[in-house]
mmCIF file of C-alpha atoms in Angstrom:
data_model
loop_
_atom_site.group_PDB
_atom_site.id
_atom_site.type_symbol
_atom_site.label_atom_id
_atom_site.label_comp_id
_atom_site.label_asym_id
_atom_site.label_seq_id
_atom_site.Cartn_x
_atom_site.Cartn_y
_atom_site.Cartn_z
ATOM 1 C CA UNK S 7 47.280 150.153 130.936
ATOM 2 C CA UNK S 8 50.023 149.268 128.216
ATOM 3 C CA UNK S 9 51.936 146.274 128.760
ATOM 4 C CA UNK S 10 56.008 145.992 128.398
ATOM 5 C CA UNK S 11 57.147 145.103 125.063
ATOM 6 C CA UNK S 12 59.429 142.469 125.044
ATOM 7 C CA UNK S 13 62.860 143.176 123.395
ATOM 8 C CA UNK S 14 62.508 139.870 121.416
ATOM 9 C CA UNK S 15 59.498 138.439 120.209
ATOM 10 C CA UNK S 16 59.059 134.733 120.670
ATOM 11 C CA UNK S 17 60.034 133.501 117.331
ATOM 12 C CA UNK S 18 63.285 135.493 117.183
ATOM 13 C CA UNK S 19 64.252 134.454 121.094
ATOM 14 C CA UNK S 20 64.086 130.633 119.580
ATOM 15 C CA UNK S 21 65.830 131.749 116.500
ATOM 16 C CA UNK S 22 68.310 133.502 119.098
ATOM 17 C CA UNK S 23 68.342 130.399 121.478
ATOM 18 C CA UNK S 24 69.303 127.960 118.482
ATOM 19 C CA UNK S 25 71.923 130.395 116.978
ATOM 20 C CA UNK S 26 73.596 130.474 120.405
ATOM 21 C CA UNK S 27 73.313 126.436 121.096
ATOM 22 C CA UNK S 28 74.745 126.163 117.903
ATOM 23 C CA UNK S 29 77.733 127.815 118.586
ATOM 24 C CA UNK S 30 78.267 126.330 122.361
ATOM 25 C CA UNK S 31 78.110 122.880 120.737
ATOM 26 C CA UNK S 32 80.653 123.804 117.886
ATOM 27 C CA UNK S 33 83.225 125.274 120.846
ATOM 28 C CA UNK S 34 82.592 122.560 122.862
ATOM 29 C CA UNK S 35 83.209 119.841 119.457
ATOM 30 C CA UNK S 36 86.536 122.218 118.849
ATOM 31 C CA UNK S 37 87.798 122.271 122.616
ATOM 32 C CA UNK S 38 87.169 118.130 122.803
ATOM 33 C CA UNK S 39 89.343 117.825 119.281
ATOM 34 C CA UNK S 40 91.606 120.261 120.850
ATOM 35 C CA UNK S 41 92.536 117.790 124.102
ATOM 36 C CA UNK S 42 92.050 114.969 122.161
ATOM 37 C CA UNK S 43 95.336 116.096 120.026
ATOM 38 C CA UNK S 44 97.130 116.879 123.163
ATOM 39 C CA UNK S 45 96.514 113.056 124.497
ATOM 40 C CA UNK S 46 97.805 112.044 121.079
ATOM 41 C CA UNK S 47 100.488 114.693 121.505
ATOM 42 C CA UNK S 48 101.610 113.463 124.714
ATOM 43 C CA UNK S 49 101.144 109.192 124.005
ATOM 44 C CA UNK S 50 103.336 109.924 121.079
ATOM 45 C CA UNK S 51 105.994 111.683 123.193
ATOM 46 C CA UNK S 52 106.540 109.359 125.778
ATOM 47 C CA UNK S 53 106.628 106.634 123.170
ATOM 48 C CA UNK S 54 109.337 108.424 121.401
ATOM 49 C CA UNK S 55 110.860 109.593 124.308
ATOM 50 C CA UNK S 56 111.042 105.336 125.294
ATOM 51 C CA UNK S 57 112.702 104.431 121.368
ATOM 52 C CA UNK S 58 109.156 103.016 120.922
ATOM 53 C CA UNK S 59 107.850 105.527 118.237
ATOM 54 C CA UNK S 60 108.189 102.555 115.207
ATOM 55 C CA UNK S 61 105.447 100.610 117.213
ATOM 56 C CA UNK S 62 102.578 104.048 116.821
ATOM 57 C CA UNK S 63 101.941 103.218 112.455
ATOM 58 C CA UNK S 64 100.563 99.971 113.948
ATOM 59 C CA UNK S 65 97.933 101.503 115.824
ATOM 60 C CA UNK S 66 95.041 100.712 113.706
ATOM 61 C CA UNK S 67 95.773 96.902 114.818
ATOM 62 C CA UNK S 68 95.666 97.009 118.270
ATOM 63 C CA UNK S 69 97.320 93.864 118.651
ATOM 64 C CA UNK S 70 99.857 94.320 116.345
ATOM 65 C CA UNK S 71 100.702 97.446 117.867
ATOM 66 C CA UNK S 72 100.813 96.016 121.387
ATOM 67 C CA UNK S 73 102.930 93.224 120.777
ATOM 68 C CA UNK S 74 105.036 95.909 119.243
ATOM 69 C CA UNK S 75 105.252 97.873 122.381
ATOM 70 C CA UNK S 76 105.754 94.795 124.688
ATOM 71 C CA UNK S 77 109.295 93.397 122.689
ATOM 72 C CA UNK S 78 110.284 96.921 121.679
ATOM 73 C CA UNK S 79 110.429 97.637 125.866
ATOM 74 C CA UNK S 80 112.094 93.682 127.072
ATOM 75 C CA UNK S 81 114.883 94.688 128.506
ATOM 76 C CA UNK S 82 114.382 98.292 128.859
ATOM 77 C CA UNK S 83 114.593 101.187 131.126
ATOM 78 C CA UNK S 84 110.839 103.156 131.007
ATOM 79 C CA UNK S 85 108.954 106.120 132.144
ATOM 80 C CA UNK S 86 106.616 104.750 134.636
ATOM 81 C CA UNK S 87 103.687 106.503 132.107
ATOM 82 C CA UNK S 88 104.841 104.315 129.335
ATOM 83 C CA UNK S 89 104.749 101.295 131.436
ATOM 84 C CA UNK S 90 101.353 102.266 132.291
ATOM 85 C CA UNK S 91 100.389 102.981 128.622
ATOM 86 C CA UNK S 92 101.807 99.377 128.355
ATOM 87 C CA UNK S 93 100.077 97.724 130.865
ATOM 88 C CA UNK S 94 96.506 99.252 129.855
ATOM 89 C CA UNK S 95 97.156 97.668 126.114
ATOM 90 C CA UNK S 96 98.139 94.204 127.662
ATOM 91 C CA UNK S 97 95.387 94.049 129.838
ATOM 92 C CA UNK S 98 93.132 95.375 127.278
ATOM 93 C CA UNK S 99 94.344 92.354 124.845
ATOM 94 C CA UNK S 100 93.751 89.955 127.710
ATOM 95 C CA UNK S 101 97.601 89.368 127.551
ATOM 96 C CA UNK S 102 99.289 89.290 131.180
ATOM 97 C CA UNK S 103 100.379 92.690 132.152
ATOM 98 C CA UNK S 104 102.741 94.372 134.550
ATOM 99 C CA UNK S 105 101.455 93.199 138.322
ATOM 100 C CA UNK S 106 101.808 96.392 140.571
ATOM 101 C CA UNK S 107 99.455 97.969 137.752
ATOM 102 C CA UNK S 108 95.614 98.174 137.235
ATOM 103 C CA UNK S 109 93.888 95.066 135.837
ATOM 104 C CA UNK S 110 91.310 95.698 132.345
ATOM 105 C CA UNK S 111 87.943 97.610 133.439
ATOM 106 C CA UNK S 112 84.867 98.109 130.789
ATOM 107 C CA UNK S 113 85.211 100.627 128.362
ATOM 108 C CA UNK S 114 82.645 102.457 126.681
ATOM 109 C CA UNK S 115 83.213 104.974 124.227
ATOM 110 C CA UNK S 116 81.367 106.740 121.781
ATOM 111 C CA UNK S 117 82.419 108.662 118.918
ATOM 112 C CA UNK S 118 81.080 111.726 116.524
ATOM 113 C CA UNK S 119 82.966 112.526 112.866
ATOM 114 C CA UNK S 120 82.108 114.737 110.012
ATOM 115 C CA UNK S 121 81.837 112.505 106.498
ATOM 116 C CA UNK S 122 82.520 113.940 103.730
ATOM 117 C CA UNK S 123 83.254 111.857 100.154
ATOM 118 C CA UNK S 124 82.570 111.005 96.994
ATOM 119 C CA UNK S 125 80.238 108.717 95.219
ATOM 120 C CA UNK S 126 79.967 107.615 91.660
ATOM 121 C CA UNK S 127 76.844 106.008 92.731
ATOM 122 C CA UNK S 128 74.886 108.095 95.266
ATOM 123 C CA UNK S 129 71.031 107.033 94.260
ATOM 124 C CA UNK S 130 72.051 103.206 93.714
ATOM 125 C CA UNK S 131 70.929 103.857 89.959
ATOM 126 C CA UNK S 132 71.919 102.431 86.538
ATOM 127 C CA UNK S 133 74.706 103.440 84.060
ATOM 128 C CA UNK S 134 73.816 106.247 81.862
ATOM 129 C CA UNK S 135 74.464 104.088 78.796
ATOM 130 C CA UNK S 136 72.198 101.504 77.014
ATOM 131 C CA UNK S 137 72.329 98.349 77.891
ATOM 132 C CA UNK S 138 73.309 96.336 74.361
ATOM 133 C CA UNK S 139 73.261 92.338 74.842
ATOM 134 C CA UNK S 140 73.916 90.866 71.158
ATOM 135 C CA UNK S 141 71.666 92.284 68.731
ATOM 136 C CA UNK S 142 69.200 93.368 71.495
ATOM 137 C CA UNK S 143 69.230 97.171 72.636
ATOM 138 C CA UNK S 144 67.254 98.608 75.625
ATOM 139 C CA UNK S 145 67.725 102.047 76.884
ATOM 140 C CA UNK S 146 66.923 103.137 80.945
ATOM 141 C CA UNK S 147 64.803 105.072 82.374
ATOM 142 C CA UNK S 148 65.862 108.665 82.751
ATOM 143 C CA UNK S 149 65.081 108.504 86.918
ATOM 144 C CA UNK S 150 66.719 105.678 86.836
ATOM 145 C CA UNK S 151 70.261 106.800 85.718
ATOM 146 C CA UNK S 152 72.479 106.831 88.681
ATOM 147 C CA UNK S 153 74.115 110.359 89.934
ATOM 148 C CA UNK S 154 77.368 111.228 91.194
ATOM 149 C CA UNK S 155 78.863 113.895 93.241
ATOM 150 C CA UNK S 156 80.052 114.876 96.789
ATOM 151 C CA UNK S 157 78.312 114.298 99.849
ATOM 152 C CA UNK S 158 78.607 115.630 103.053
ATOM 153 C CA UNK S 159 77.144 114.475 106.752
ATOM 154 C CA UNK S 160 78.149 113.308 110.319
ATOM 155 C CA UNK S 161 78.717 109.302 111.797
ATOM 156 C CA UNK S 162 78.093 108.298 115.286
ATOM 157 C CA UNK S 163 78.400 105.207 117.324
ATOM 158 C CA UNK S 164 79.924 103.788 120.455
ATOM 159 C CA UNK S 165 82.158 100.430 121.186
ATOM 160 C CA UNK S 166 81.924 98.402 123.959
ATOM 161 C CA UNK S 167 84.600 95.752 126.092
ATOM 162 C CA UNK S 168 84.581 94.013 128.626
ATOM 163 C CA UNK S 169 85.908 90.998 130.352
ATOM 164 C CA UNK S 170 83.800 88.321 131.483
ATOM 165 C CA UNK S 171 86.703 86.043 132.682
ATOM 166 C CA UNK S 172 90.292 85.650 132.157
ATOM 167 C CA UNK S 173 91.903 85.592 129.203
ATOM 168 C CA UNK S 174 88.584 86.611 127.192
ATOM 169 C CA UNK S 175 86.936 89.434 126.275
ATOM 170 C CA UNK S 176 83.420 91.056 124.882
ATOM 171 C CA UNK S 177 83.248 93.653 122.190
ATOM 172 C CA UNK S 178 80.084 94.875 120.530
ATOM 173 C CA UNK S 179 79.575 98.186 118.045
ATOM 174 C CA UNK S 180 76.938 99.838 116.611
ATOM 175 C CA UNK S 181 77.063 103.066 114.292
ATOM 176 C CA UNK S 182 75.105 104.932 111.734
ATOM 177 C CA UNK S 183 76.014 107.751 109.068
ATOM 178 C CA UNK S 184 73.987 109.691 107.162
ATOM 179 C CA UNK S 185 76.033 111.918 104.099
ATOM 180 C CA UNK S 186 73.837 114.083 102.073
ATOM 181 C CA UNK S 187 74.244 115.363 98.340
ATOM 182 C CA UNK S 188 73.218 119.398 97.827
ATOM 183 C CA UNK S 189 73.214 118.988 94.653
ATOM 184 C CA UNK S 190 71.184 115.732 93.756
ATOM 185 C CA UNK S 191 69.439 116.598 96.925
ATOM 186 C CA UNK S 192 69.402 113.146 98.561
ATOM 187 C CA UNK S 193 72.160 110.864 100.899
ATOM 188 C CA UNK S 194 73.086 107.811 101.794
ATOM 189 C CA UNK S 195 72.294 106.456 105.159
ATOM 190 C CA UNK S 196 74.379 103.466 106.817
ATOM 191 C CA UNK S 197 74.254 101.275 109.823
ATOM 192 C CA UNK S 198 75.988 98.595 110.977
ATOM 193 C CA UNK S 199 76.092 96.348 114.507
ATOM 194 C CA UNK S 200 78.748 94.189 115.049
ATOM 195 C CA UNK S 201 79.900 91.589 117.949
ATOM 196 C CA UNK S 202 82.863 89.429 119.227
ATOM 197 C CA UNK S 203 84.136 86.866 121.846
ATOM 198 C CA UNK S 204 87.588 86.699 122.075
ATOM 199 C CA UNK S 205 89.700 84.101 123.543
ATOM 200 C CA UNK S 206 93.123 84.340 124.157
ATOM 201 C CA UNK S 207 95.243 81.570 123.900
ATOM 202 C CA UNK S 208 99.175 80.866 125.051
ATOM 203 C CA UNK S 209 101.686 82.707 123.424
ATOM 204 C CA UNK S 210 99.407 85.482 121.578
ATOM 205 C CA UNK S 211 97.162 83.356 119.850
ATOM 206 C CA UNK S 212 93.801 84.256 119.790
ATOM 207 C CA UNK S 213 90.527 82.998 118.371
ATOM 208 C CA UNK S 214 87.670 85.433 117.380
ATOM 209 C CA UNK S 215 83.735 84.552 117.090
ATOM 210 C CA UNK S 216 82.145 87.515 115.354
ATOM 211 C CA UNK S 217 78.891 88.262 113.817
ATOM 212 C CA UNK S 218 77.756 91.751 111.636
ATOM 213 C CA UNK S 219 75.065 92.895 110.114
ATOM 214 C CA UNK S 220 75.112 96.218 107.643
ATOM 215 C CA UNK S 221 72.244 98.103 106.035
ATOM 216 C CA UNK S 222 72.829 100.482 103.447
ATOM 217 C CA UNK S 223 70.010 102.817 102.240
ATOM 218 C CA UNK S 224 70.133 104.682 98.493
ATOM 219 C CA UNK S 225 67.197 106.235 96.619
ATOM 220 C CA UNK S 226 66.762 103.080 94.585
ATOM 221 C CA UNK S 227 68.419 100.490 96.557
ATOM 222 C CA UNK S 228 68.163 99.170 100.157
ATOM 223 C CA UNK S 229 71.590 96.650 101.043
ATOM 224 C CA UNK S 230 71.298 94.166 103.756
ATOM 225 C CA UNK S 231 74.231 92.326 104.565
ATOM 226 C CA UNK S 232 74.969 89.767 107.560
ATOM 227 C CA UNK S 233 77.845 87.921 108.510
ATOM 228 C CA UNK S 234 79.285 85.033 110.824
ATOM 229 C CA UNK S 235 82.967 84.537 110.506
ATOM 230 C CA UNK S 236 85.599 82.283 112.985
ATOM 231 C CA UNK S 237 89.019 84.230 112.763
ATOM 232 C CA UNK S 238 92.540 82.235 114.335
ATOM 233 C CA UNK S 239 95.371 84.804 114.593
ATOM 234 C CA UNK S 240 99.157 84.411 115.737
ATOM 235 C CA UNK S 241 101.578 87.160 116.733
ATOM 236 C CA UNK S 242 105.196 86.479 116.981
ATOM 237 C CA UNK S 243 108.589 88.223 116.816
ATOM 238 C CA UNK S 244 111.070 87.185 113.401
ATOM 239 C CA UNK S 245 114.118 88.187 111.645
ATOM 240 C CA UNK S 246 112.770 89.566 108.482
ATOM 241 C CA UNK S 247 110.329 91.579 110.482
ATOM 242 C CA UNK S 248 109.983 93.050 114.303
ATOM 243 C CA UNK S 249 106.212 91.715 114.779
ATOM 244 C CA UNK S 250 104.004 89.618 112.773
ATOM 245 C CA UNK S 251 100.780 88.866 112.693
ATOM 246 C CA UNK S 252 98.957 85.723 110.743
ATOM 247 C CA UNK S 253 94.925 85.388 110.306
ATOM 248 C CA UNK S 254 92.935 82.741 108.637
ATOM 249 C CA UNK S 255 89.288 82.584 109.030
ATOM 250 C CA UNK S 256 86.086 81.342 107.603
ATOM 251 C CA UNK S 257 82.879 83.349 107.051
ATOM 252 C CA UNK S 258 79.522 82.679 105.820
ATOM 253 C CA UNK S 259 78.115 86.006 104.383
ATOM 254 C CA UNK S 260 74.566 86.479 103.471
ATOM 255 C CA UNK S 261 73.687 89.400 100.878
ATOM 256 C CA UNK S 262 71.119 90.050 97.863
ATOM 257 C CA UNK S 263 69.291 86.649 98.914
ATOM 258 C CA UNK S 264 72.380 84.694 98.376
ATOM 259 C CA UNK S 265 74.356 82.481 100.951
ATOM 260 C CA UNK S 266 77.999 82.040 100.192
ATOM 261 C CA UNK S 267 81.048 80.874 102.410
ATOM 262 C CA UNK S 268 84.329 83.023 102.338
ATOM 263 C CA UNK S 269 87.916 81.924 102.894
ATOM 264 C CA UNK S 270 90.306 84.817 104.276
ATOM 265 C CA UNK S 271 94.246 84.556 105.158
ATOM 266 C CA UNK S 272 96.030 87.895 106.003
ATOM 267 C CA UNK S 273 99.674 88.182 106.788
ATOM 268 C CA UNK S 274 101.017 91.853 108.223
ATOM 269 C CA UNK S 275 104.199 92.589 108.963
ATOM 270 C CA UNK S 276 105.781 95.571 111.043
ATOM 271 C CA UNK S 277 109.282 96.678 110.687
ATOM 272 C CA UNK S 278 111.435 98.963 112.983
ATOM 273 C CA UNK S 279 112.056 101.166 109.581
ATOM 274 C CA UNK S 280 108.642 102.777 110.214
ATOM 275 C CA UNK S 281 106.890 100.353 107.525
ATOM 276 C CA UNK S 282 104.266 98.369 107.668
ATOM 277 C CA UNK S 283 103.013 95.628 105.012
ATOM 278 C CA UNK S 284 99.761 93.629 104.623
ATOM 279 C CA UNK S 285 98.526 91.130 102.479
ATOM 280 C CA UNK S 286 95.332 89.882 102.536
ATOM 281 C CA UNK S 287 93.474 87.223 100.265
ATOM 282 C CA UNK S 288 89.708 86.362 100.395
ATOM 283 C CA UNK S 289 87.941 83.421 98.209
ATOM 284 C CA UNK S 290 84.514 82.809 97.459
ATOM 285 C CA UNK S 291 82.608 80.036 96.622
ATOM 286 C CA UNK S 292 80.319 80.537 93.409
ATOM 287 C CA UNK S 293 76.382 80.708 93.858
ATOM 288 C CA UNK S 294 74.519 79.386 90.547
ATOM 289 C CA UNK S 295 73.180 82.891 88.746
ATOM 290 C CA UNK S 296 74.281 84.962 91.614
ATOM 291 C CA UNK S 297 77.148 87.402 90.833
ATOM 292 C CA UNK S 298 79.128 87.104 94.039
ATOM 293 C CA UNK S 299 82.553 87.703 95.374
ATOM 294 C CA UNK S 300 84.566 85.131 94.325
ATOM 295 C CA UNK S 301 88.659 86.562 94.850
ATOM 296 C CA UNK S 302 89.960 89.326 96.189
ATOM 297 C CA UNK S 303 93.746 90.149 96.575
ATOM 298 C CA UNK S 304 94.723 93.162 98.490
ATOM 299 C CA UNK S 305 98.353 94.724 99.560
ATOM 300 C CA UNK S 306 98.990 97.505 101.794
ATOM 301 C CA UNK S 307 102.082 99.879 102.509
ATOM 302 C CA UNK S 308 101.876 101.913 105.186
ATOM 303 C CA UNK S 309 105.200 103.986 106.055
ATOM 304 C CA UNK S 310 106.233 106.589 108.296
ATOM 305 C CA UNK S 311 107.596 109.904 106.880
ATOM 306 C CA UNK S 312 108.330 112.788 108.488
ATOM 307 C CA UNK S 313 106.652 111.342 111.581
ATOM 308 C CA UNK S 314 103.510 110.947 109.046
ATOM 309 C CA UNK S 315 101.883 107.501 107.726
ATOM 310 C CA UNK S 316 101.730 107.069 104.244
ATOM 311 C CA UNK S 317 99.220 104.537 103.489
ATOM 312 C CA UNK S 318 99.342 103.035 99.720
ATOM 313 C CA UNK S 319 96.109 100.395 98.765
ATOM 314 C CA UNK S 320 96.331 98.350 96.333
ATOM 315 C CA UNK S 321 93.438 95.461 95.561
ATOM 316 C CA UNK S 322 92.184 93.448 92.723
ATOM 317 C CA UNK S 323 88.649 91.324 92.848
ATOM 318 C CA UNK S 324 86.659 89.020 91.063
ATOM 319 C CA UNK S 325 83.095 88.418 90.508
ATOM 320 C CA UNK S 326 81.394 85.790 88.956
ATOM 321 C CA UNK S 327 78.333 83.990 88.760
ATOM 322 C CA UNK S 328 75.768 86.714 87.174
ATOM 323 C CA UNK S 329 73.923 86.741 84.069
ATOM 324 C CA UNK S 330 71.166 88.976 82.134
ATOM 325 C CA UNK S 331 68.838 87.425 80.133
ATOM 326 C CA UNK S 332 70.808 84.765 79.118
ATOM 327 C CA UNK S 333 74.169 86.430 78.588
ATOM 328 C CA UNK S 334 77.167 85.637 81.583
ATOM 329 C CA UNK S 335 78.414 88.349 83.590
ATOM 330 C CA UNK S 336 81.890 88.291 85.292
ATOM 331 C CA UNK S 337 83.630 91.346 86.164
ATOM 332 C CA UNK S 338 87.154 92.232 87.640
ATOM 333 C CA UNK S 339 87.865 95.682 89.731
ATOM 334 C CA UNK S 340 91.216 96.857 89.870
ATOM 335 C CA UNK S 341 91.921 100.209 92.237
ATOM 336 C CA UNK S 342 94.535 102.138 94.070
ATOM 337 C CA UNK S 343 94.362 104.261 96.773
ATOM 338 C CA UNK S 344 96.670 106.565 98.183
ATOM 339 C CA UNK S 345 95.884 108.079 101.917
ATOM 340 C CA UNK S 346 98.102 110.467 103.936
ATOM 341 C CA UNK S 347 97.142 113.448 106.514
ATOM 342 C CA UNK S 348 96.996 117.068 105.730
ATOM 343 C CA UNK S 349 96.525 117.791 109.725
ATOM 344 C CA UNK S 350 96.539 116.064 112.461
ATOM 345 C CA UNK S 351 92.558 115.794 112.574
ATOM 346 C CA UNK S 352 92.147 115.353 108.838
ATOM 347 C CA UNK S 353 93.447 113.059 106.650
ATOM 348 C CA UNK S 354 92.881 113.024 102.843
ATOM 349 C CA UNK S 355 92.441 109.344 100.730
ATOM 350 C CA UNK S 356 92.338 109.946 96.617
ATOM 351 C CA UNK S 357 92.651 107.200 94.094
ATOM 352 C CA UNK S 358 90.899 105.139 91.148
ATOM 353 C CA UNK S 359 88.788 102.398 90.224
ATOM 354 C CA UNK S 360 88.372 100.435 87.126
ATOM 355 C CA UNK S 361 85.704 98.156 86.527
ATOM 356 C CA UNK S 362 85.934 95.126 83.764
ATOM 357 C CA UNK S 363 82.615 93.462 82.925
ATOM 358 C CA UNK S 364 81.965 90.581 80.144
ATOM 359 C CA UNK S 365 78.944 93.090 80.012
ATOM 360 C CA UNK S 366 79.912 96.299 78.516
ATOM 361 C CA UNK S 367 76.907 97.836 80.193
ATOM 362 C CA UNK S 368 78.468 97.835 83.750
ATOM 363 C CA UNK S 369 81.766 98.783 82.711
ATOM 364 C CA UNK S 370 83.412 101.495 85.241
ATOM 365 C CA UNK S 371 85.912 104.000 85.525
ATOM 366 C CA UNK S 372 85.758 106.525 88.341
ATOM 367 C CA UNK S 373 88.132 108.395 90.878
ATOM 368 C CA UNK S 374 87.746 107.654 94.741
ATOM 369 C CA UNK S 375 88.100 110.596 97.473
ATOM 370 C CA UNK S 376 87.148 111.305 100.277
ATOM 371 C CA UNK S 377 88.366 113.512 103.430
ATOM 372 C CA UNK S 378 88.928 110.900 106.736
ATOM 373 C CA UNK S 379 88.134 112.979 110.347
ATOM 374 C CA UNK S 380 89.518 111.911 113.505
ATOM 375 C CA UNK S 381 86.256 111.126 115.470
ATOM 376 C CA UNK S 382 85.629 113.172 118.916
ATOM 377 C CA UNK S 383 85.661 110.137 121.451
ATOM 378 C CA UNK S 384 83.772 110.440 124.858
#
C-alpha cells in the first residue's frame, strides 16, 4: 500500500514556517511604528493646537519639558486631552497635578530599535602605527591592529516607575545591544542596569540617588564600568529664558581598576523661540598612573526648524594621569556633532573627532555616524 506524499517535506515546512514568522513579526514591528507615529502625531497636535508646541524640543528632559507645559498653560483655556496629557507628566514627576484627574500608576515599558553606526574601533585593538617613545621603536602585532567599519544590530530593554509614597518615585533600567560588523565579521555587545530614588522637594527641586553599572564587550577588550552619583536639580521660570533647569552632583565612578570622584554642574535653558541650550561641565580628580577623565566641557543647541530639532554637540575633554614605560601621557579630544531627522522614525547624527596625545602613538582623527531609530515601545 503506498503512503501519501506530503506536499512539503519536513525540512522545507520549517524553512516555510520561519520564512512566514519572519514576515508576521516584521508587519507586526511596521504596524506598532505605524501607531506609535500617530500617538506622536496626535500629542503634537493638541500641544500645538494649546500654543504649547515650544515646550515638545524639551522632551528628552522630562522635567524640563513638564515644567514647560505647566507655565506655558497658567492661565489658559485647554482641551480637556491636553490637560490630561498635563496631568499624567505632573503626576509622573511627583509634582501635584490637576485633582479631578488620575493620580501616577506603575509603568513598565519595554523597547526594541535597530542600531546601526560606525566605529573606528570595533575589536578594541591598537593603532595601526608603531609605537615610537624616544629613541625606542616597537611595532604591534598584526591581530592586534584595531578595525573599523559599520556595524549593524538590534537594542532591547525595558524601564520601570513607580511610586512608593508621595512625592517620590522608583526608576530602574536594564538594556543590552548587540551590533555586528559583516565585514570584520565580529560586534560589539553592551549592557547596562541602572537605578534611582527620587525625591521631590518644594518648588521643583528634586534630589536623585542613582547607581549604574555598564559592560562593554570587544574582541580584545572587556569594559566594566560602575557608578554612584547624588544629583540636586532646580527648575524655575526667568526672564532671559521660559524654563530653566540647574544640576550639580557628585559621583564616584569605578573603571579599569581605578576609583575616581567626579564633579558635574549642568545648566539648560528653554526658550519660547523653539531653542534649547545646555551646558554641562564635569571634573575629575587625578589617579597616580591612571589615565582618567579629568575635564570635560560640553554645549548643546538644539532648535526647532520647520517643526524639526536641530541638535548641534559640541564637547572638549581632558585626560591625564597615564604613562608608558616611563614616558607621560595626557590627551585632549575635541568633537562636533551635528544630529537632525530624515523621517519621523529615523534620525541621522554625523560629525568628527580629534584626538591630541603627548603620545603620538594614540593620536586620532576619525568621523562619527551613526543612524538613531525611534524604539517600538510596548
Amino acid at each position: 500500500m503506498l503512503e501519501p506524499k506530503h506536499f512539503l517535506a519536513r525540512t522545507d515546512a520549517r524553512k516555510l514556517w520561519r520564512l512566514v514568522a519572519f514576515f508576521m513579526f516584521v508587519e507586526v514591528f511596521l504596524l506598532r511604528i505605524y501607531f506609535l507615529s500617530v500617538l506622536v502625531f496626535l500629542s503634537s497636535y493638541l500641544l500645538s493646537a494649546s500654543g504649547l508646541s515650544a515646550c515638545t524640543i524639551a522632551h528628552k528632559n522630562e522635567r524640563l519639558f513638564t515644567h514647560c507645559l505647566l507655565h506655558s498653560s497658567l492661565n489658559k483655556s485647554v482641551e480637556p486631552a491636553t490637560a490630561y496629557f498635563l496631568n499624567t507628566k505632573l503626576r509622573r514627576n511627583v509634582q501635584p497635578g490637576i485633582a479631578t484627574l488620575p493620580v501616577a500608576e506603575r509603568s513598565l515599558q519595554r523597547f526594541l530599535a535597530p542600531v546601526i553606526l560606525y566605529s573606528h574601533n570595533i575589536n578594541g585593538g591598537n593603532p595601526n602605527a608603531a609605537l615610537v617613545l624616544g629613541d625606542m621603536v616597537f611595532q604591534g602585532k598584526a591581530d592586534r591592529v584595531k578595525k573599523a567599519g559599520v556595524l549593524m544590530g538590534v537594542g532591547a530593554g525595558l524601564r520601570d516607575r513607580y511610586f512608593p509614597h508621595a512625592r517620590t518615585y522608583f526608576e530602574y533600567g536594564v538594556s543590552a545591544h548587540y551590533a555586528h560588523s559583516p565585514q570584520h565579521k565580529m560586534g560589539i555587545a553592551s549592557l547596562s542596569a541602572d537605578a534611582c530614588f527620587v525625591k521631590s522637594l518644594r518648588n521643583w527641586r528634586y534630589v536623585d540617588l542613582c547607581t549604574r553599572a555598564d559592560r562593554i564587550q570587544k574582541d580584545l577588550s572587556d569594559t566594566r564600568i560602575k557608578q554612584h552619583e547624588i544629583r540636586v536639580s532646580k527648575l524655575w521660570n526667568g526672564k532671559f529664558a521660559q524654563s530653566h533647569q540647574f544640576t550639580a552632583g557628585v559621583a564616584v565612578r569605578n573603571a579599569d581598576q581605578s576609583v575616581q570622584t567626579q564633579i558635574l554642574v549642568e545648566m539648560e535653558m528653554l526658550y519660547s523661540t523653539n531653542r534649547i541650550w545646555s551646558l554641562r561641565i564635569i571634573r575629575g580628580e587625578r589617579v597616580p598612573n591612571r589615565l582618567v577623565l579629568t575635564q570635560i566641557v560640553s554645549l548643546s543647541l538644539v532648535e526647532l526648524i520647520k517643526q524639526n530639532p536641530f541638535a548641534l554637540d559640541l564637547s572638549y575633554s581632558e585626560y591625564s594621569g597615564g604613562g608608558l614605560l616611563g614616558y607621560k601621557r595626557d590627551d585632549s579630544t575635541l568633537s562636533a556633532l551635528l544630529s537632525y531627522p530624515v523621517s519621523p522614525q529615523v534620525s541621522l547624527s554625523f560629525g568628527y573627532q580629534f584626538t591630541n596625545s603627548t603620545i603620538d602613538y594614540f593620536d586620532l582623527k576619525t568621523p562619527i555616524l551613526a543612524l538613531k531609530f525611534q524604539a517600538l515601545r510596548f
